[in-house]
Tab-separated table of N, CA and C and ligand atoms in Angstrom:
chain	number	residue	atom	x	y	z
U	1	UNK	N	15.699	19.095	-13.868
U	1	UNK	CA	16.473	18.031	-13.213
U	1	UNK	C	16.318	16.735	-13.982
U	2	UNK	N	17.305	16.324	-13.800
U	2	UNK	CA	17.327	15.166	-14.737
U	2	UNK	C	16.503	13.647	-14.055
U	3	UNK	N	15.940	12.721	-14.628
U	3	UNK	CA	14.683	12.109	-14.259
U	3	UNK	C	15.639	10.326	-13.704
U	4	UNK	N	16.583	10.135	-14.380
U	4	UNK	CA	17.085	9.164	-14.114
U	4	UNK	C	17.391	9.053	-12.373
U	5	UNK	N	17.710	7.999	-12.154
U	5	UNK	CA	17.783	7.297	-10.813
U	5	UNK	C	18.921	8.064	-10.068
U	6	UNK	N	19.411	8.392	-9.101
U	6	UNK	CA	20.179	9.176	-8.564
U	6	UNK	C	21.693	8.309	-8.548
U	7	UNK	N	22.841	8.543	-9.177
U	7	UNK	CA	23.786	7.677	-9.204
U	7	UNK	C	24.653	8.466	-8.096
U	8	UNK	N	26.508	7.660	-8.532
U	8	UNK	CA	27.369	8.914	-7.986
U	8	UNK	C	27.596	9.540	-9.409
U	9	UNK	N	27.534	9.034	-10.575
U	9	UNK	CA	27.695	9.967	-11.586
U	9	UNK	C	26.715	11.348	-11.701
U	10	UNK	N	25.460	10.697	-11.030
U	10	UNK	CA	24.389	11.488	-11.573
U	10	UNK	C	23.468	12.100	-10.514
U	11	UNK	N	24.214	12.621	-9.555
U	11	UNK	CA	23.614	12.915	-7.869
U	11	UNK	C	22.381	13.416	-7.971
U	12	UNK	N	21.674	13.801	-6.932
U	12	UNK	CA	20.273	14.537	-6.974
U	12	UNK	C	21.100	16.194	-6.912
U	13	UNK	N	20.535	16.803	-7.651
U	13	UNK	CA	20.860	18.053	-7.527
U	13	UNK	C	19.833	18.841	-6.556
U	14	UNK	N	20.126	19.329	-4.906
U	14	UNK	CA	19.370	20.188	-4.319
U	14	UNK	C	19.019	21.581	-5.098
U	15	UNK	N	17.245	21.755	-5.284
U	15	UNK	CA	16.942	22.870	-5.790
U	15	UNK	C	17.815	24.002	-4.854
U	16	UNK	N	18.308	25.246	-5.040
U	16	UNK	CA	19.007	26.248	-4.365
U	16	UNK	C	17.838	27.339	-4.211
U	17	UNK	N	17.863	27.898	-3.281
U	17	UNK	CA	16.590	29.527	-3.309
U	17	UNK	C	17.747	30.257	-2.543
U	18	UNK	N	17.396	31.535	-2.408
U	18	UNK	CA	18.202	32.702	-1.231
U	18	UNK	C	16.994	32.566	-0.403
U	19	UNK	N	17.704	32.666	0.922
U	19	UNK	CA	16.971	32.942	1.926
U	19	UNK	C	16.386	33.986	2.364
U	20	UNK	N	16.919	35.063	1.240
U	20	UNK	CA	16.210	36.618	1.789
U	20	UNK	C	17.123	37.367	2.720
U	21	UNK	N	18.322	36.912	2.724
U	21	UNK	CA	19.571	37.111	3.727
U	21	UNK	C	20.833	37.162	3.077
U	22	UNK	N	20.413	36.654	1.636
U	22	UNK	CA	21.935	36.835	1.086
U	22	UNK	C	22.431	35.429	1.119
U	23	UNK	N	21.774	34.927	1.740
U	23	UNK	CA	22.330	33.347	1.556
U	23	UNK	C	21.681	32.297	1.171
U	24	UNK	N	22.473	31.407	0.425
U	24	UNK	CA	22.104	30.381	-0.528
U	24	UNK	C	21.801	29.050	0.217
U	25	UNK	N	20.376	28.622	0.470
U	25	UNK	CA	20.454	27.114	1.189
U	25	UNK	C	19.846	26.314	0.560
U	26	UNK	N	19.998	25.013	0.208
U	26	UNK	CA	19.829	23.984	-0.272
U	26	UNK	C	17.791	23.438	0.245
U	27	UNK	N	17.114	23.271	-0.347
U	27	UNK	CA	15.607	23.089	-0.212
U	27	UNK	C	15.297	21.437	-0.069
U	28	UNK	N	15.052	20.904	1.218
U	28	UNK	CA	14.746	19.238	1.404
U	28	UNK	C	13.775	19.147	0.135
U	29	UNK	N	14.941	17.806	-0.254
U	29	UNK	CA	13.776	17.237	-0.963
U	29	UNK	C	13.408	16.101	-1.124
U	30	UNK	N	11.986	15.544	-1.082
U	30	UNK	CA	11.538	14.244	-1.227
U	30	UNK	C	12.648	12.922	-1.781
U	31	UNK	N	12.965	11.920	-1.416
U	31	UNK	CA	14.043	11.089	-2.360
U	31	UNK	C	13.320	9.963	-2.836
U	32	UNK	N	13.154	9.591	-3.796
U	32	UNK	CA	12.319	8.713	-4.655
U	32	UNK	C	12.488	7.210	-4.878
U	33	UNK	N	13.370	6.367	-4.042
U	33	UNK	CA	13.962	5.211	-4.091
U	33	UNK	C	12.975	3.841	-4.198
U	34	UNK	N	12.679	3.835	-4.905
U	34	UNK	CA	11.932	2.251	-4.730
U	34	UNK	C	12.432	0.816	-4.325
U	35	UNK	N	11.670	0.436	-3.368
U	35	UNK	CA	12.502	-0.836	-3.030
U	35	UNK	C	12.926	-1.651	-4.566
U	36	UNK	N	13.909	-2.577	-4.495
U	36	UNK	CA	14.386	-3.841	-4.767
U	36	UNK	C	13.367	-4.044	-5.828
U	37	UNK	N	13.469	-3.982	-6.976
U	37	UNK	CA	12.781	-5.583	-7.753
U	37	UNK	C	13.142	-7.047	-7.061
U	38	UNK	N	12.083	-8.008	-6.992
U	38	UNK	CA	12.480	-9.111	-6.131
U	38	UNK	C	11.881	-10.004	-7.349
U	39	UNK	N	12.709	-11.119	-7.363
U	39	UNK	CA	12.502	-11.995	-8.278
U	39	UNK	C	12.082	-13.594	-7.741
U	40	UNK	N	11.027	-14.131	-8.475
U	40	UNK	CA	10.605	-15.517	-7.857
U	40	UNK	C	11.552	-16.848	-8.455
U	41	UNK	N	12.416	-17.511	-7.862
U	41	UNK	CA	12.822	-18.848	-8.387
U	41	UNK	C	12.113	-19.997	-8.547
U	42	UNK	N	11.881	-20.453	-9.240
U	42	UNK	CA	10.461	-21.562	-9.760
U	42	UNK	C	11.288	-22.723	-10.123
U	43	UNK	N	11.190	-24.145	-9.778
U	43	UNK	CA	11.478	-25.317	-10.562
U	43	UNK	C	10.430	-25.632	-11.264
U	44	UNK	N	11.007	-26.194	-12.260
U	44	UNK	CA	9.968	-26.786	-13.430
U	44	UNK	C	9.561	-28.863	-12.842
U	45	UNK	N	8.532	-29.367	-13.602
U	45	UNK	CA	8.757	-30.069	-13.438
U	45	UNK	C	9.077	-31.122	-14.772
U	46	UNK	N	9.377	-32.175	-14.486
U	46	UNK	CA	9.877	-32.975	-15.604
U	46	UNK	C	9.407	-34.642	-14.993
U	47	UNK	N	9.785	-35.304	-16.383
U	47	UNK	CA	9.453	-36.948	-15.993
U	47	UNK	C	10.491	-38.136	-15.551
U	48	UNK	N	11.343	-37.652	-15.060
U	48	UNK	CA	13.083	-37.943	-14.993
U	48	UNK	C	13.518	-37.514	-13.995
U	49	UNK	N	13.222	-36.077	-13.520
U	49	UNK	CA	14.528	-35.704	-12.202
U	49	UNK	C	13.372	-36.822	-10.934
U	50	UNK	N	14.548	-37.542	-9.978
U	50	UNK	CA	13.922	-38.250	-9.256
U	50	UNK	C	12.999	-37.308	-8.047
U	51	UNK	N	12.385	-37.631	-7.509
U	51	UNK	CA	11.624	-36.637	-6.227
U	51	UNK	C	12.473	-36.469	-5.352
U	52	UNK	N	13.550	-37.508	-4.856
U	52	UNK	CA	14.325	-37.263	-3.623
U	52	UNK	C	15.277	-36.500	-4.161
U	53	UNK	N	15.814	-36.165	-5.071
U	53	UNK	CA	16.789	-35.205	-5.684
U	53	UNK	C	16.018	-33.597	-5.596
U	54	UNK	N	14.916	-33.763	-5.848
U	54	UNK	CA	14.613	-32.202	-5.840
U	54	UNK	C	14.235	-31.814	-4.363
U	55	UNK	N	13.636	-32.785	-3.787
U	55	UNK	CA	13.873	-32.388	-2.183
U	55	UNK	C	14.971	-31.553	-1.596
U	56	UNK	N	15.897	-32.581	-1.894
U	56	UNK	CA	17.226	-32.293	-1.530
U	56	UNK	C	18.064	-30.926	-1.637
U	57	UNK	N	17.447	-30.677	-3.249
U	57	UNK	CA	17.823	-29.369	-3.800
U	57	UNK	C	16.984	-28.193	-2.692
U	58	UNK	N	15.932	-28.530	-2.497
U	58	UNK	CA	15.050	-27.647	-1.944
U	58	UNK	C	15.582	-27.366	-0.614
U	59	UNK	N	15.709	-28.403	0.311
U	59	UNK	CA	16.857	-28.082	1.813
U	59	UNK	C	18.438	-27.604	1.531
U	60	UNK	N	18.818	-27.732	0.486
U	60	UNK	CA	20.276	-27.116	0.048
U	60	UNK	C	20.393	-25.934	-0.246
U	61	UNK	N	19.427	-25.680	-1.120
U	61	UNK	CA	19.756	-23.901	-1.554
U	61	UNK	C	18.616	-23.144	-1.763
U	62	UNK	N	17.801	-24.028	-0.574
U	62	UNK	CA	16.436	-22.916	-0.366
U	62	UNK	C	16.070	-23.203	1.077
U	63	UNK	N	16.777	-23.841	1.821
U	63	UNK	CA	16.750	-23.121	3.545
U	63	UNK	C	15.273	-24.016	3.844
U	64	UNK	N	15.037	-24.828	3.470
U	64	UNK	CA	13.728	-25.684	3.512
U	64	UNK	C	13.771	-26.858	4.059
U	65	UNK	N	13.246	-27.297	5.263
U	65	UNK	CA	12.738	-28.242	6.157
U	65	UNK	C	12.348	-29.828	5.188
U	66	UNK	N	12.429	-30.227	5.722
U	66	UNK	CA	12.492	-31.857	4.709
U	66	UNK	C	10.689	-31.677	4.596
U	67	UNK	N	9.814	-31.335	5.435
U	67	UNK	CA	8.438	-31.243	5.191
U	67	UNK	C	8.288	-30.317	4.077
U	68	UNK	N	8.532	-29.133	4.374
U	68	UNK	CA	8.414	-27.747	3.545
U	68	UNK	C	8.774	-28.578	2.090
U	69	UNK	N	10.427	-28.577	2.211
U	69	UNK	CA	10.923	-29.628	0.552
U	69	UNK	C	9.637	-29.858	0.078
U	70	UNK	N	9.284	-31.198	0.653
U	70	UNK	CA	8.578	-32.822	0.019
U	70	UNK	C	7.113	-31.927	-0.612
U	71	UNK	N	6.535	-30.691	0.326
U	71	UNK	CA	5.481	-30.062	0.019
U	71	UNK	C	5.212	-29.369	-1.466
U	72	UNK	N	6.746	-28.365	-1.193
U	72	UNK	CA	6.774	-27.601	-2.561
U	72	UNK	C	7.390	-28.963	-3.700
U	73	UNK	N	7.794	-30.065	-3.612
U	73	UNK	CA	8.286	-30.583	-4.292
U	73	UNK	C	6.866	-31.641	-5.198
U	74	UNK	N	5.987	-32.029	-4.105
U	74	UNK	CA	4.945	-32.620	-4.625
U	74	UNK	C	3.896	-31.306	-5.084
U	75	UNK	N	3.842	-30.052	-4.931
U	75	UNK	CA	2.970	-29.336	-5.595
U	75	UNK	C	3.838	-28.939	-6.875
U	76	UNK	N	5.096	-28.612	-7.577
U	76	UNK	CA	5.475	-29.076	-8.826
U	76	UNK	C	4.758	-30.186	-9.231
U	77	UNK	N	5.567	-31.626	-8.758
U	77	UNK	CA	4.955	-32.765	-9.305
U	77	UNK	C	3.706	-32.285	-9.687
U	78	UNK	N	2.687	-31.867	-9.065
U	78	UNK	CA	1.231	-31.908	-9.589
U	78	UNK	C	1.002	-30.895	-10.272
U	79	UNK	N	1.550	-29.724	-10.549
U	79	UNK	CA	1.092	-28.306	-11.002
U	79	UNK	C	1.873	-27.971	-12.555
U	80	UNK	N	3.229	-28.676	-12.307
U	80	UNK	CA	4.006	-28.550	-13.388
U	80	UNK	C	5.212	-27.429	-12.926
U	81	UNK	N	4.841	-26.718	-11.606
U	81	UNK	CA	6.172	-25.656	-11.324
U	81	UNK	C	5.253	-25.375	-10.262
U	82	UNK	N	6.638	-24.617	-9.335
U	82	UNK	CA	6.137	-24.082	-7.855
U	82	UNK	C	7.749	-23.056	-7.348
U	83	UNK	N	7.098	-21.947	-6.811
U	83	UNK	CA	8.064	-21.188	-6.303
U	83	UNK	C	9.087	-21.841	-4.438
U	84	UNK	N	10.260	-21.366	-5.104
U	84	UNK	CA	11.102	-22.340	-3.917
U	84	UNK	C	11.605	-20.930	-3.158
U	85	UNK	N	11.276	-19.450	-3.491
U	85	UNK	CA	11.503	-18.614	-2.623
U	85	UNK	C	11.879	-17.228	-3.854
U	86	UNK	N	11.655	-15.870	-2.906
U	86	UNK	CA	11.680	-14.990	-3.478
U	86	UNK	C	13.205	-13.997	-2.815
U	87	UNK	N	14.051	-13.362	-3.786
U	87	UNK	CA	15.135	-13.014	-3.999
U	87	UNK	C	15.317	-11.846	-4.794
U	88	UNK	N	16.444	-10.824	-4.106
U	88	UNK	CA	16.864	-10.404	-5.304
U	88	UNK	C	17.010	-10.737	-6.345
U	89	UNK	N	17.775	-9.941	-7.726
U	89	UNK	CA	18.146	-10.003	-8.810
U	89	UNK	C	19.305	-11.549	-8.584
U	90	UNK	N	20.182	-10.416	-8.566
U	90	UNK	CA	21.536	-11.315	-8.031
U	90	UNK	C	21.575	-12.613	-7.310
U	91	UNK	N	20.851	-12.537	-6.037
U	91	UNK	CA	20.794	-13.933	-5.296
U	91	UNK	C	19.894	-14.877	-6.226
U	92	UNK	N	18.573	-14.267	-6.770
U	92	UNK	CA	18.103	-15.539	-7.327
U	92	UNK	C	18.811	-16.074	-8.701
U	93	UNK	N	19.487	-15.065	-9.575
U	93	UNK	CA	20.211	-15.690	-10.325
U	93	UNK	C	21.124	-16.851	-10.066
U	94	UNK	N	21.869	-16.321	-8.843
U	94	UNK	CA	23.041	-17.114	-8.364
U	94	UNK	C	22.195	-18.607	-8.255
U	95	UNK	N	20.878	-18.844	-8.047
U	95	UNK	CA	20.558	-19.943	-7.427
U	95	UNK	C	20.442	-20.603	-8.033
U	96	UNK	N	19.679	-20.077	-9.100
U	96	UNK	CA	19.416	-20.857	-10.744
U	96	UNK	C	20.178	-20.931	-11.511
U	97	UNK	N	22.014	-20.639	-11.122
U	97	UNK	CA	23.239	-21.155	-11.648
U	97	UNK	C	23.283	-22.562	-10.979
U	98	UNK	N	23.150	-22.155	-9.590
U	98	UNK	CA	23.928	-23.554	-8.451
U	98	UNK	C	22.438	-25.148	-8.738
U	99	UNK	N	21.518	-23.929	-8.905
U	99	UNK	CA	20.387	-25.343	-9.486
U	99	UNK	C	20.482	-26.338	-10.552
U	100	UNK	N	21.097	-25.693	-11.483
U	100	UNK	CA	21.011	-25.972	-12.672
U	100	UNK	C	22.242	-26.855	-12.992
U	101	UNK	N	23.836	-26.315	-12.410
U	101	UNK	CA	25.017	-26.736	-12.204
U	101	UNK	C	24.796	-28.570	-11.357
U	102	UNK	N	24.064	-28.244	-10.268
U	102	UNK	CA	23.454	-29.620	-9.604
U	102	UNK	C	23.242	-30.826	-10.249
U	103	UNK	N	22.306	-30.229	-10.750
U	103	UNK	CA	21.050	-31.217	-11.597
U	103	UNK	C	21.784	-31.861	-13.050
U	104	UNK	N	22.804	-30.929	-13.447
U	104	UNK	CA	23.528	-31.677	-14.600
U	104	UNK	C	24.900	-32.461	-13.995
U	105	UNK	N	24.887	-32.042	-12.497
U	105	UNK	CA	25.646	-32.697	-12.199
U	105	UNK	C	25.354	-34.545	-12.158
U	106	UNK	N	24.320	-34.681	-11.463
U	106	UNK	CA	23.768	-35.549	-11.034
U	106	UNK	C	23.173	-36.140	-12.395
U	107	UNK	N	22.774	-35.469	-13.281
U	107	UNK	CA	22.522	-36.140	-14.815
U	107	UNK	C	21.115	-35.950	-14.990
U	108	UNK	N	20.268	-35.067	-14.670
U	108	UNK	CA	19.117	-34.803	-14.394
U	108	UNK	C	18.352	-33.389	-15.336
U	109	UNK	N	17.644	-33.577	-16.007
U	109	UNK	CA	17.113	-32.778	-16.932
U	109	UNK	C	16.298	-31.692	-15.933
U	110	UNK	N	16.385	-31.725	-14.964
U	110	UNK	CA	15.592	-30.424	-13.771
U	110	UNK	C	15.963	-29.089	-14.520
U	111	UNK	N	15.039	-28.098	-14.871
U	111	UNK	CA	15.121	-26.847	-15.148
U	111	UNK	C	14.834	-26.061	-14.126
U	112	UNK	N	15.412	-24.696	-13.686
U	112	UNK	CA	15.036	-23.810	-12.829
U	112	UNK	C	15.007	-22.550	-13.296
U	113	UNK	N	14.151	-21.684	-13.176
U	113	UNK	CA	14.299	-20.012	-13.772
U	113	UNK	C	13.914	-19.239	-13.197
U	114	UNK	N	13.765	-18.064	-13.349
U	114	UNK	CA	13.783	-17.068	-12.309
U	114	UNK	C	12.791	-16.139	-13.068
U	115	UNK	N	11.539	-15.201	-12.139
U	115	UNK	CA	10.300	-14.699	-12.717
U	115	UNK	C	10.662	-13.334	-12.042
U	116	UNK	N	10.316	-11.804	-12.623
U	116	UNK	CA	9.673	-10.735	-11.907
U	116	UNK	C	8.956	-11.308	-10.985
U	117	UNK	N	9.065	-10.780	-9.361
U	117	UNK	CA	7.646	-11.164	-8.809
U	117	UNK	C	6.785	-10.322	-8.965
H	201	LIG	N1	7.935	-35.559	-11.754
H	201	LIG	C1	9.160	-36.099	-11.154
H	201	LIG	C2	8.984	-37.602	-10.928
H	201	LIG	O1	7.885	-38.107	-10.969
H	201	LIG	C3	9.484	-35.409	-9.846
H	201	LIG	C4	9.817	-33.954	-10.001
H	201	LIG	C5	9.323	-33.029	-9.103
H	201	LIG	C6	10.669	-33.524	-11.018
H	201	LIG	C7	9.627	-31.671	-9.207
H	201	LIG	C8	11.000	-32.153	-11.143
H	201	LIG	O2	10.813	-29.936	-10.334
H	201	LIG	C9	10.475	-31.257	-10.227
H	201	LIG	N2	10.089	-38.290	-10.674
Protein backbone atom coordinates (compact mmCIF):
# COMPACT_ATOMS: atom_id res chain seq x y z
CA UNK A 1 0.00 0.00 0.00
CA UNK A 2 1.12 3.04 -0.85
CA UNK A 3 2.52 5.29 2.24
CA UNK A 4 1.43 8.75 1.10
CA UNK A 5 -1.48 10.61 2.83
CA UNK A 6 -4.87 9.33 1.73
CA UNK A 7 -6.14 11.74 -1.14
CA UNK A 8 -9.25 11.43 -3.60
CA UNK A 9 -6.57 10.63 -6.12
CA UNK A 10 -4.94 8.31 -3.84
CA UNK A 11 -7.75 6.59 -1.50
CA UNK A 12 -6.85 4.12 1.28
CA UNK A 13 -7.12 0.90 -0.32
CA UNK A 14 -9.21 -1.67 2.15
CA UNK A 15 -6.97 -4.83 2.63
CA UNK A 16 -9.66 -7.61 0.98
CA UNK A 17 -9.59 -11.44 2.72
CA UNK A 18 -12.56 -14.16 1.85
CA UNK A 19 -14.53 -14.83 4.53
CA UNK A 20 -14.42 -18.57 4.19
CA UNK A 21 -17.93 -18.25 2.48
CA UNK A 22 -17.00 -17.27 -0.81
CA UNK A 23 -17.20 -13.82 -0.03
CA UNK A 24 -15.01 -10.94 -0.32
CA UNK A 25 -15.16 -8.28 2.72
CA UNK A 26 -13.25 -5.37 3.14
CA UNK A 27 -10.89 -5.60 6.75
CA UNK A 28 -11.31 -2.17 9.24
CA UNK A 29 -8.59 -0.40 9.17
CA UNK A 30 -6.80 1.92 11.51
CA UNK A 31 -6.87 5.66 9.62
CA UNK A 32 -3.76 7.59 10.28
CA UNK A 33 -4.72 11.37 10.11
CA UNK A 34 -2.74 13.73 12.07
CA UNK A 35 -4.11 16.79 13.29
CA UNK A 36 -3.36 20.25 11.53
CA UNK A 37 0.20 21.62 11.55
CA UNK A 38 -0.58 24.89 13.53
CA UNK A 39 1.52 27.76 12.99
CA UNK A 40 2.61 30.65 15.57
CA UNK A 41 2.22 34.46 14.29
CA UNK A 42 4.96 36.52 16.05
CA UNK A 43 5.50 40.44 15.68
CA UNK A 44 8.87 41.57 15.62
CA UNK A 45 9.92 44.43 17.36
CA UNK A 46 11.43 47.60 15.94
CA UNK A 47 12.44 51.34 17.00
CA UNK A 48 9.74 53.20 14.90
CA UNK A 49 6.38 51.31 14.78
CA UNK A 50 4.56 53.50 17.51
CA UNK A 51 3.12 51.23 20.65
CA UNK A 52 -0.44 52.44 20.10
CA UNK A 53 -0.32 51.17 16.50
CA UNK A 54 0.66 47.71 17.44
CA UNK A 55 -1.95 47.56 20.11
CA UNK A 56 -4.34 48.32 17.79
CA UNK A 57 -3.12 45.74 15.35
CA UNK A 58 -3.33 43.28 18.19
CA UNK A 59 -7.39 44.03 18.95
CA UNK A 60 -7.91 44.05 15.02
CA UNK A 61 -6.66 40.88 13.78
CA UNK A 62 -5.94 39.02 16.85
CA UNK A 63 -9.33 39.15 18.83
CA UNK A 64 -7.36 40.84 21.82
CA UNK A 65 -8.72 42.95 24.69
CA UNK A 66 -6.97 46.43 24.93
CA UNK A 67 -5.22 44.77 28.28
CA UNK A 68 -4.24 41.45 26.56
CA UNK A 69 -2.92 44.03 23.33
CA UNK A 70 -0.83 46.53 25.66
CA UNK A 71 0.55 43.06 27.47
CA UNK A 72 1.70 41.12 24.42
CA UNK A 73 2.65 44.45 22.96
CA UNK A 74 4.99 45.56 25.91
CA UNK A 75 6.50 41.92 26.16
CA UNK A 76 7.78 42.44 22.31
CA UNK A 77 8.88 45.88 23.32
CA UNK A 78 11.05 44.10 25.93
CA UNK A 79 11.89 40.64 24.40
CA UNK A 80 12.30 41.72 20.81
CA UNK A 81 9.07 39.42 19.55
CA UNK A 82 6.04 37.76 21.14
CA UNK A 83 3.36 35.40 19.79
CA UNK A 84 -0.15 37.21 18.98
CA UNK A 85 -1.86 33.67 18.50
CA UNK A 86 -1.67 30.25 17.03
CA UNK A 87 -3.35 29.26 13.53
CA UNK A 88 -3.52 27.24 10.81
CA UNK A 89 -1.36 27.32 7.74
CA UNK A 90 -3.71 29.44 5.78
CA UNK A 91 -5.27 31.67 8.52
CA UNK A 92 -1.93 32.60 9.90
CA UNK A 93 -0.58 33.40 6.59
CA UNK A 94 -3.59 35.44 5.77
CA UNK A 95 -2.68 37.49 8.93
CA UNK A 96 0.80 38.20 8.21
CA UNK A 97 -0.51 39.51 4.73
CA UNK A 98 -3.27 41.88 6.53
CA UNK A 99 -0.27 42.73 9.19
CA UNK A 100 2.11 43.62 7.07
CA UNK A 101 -0.39 45.38 4.32
CA UNK A 102 -1.36 47.66 7.69
CA UNK A 103 1.79 48.65 8.87
CA UNK A 104 2.98 49.85 5.33
CA UNK A 105 -0.05 51.29 5.23
CA UNK A 106 0.34 53.52 8.05
CA UNK A 107 4.22 53.91 7.07
CA UNK A 108 5.58 51.72 9.70
CA UNK A 109 8.55 49.34 9.40
CA UNK A 110 6.49 46.55 11.82
CA UNK A 111 7.48 43.03 10.58
CA UNK A 112 5.26 39.99 11.22
CA UNK A 113 6.01 36.17 10.39
CA UNK A 114 4.74 33.14 10.92
CA UNK A 115 6.72 29.97 12.91
CA UNK A 116 5.93 25.95 12.92
CA UNK A 117 4.52 25.72 16.37
N1 LIG B 1 9.60 49.45 20.25
C1 LIG B 1 8.49 50.26 19.73
C2 LIG B 1 8.57 51.66 20.35
O1 LIG B 1 9.27 51.86 21.32
C3 LIG B 1 7.15 49.63 20.04
C4 LIG B 1 6.93 48.32 19.35
C5 LIG B 1 6.35 47.26 20.02
C6 LIG B 1 7.26 48.16 18.00
C7 LIG B 1 6.12 46.04 19.40
C8 LIG B 1 7.02 46.93 17.34
O2 LIG B 1 6.20 44.71 17.42
C9 LIG B 1 6.45 45.90 18.06
N2 LIG B 1 7.84 52.60 19.78
Amino acid sequence: MSTDKPTPANPVVMPQSDDGHGSVVAERQAQKTEPPRMYQVVLLNDDYTPMEFVVVVLQEYFNRDLEAATQIMLKIHHDGRGVCGTYSKDVAATKVELVLAAARRGGHPLQCIMEAA
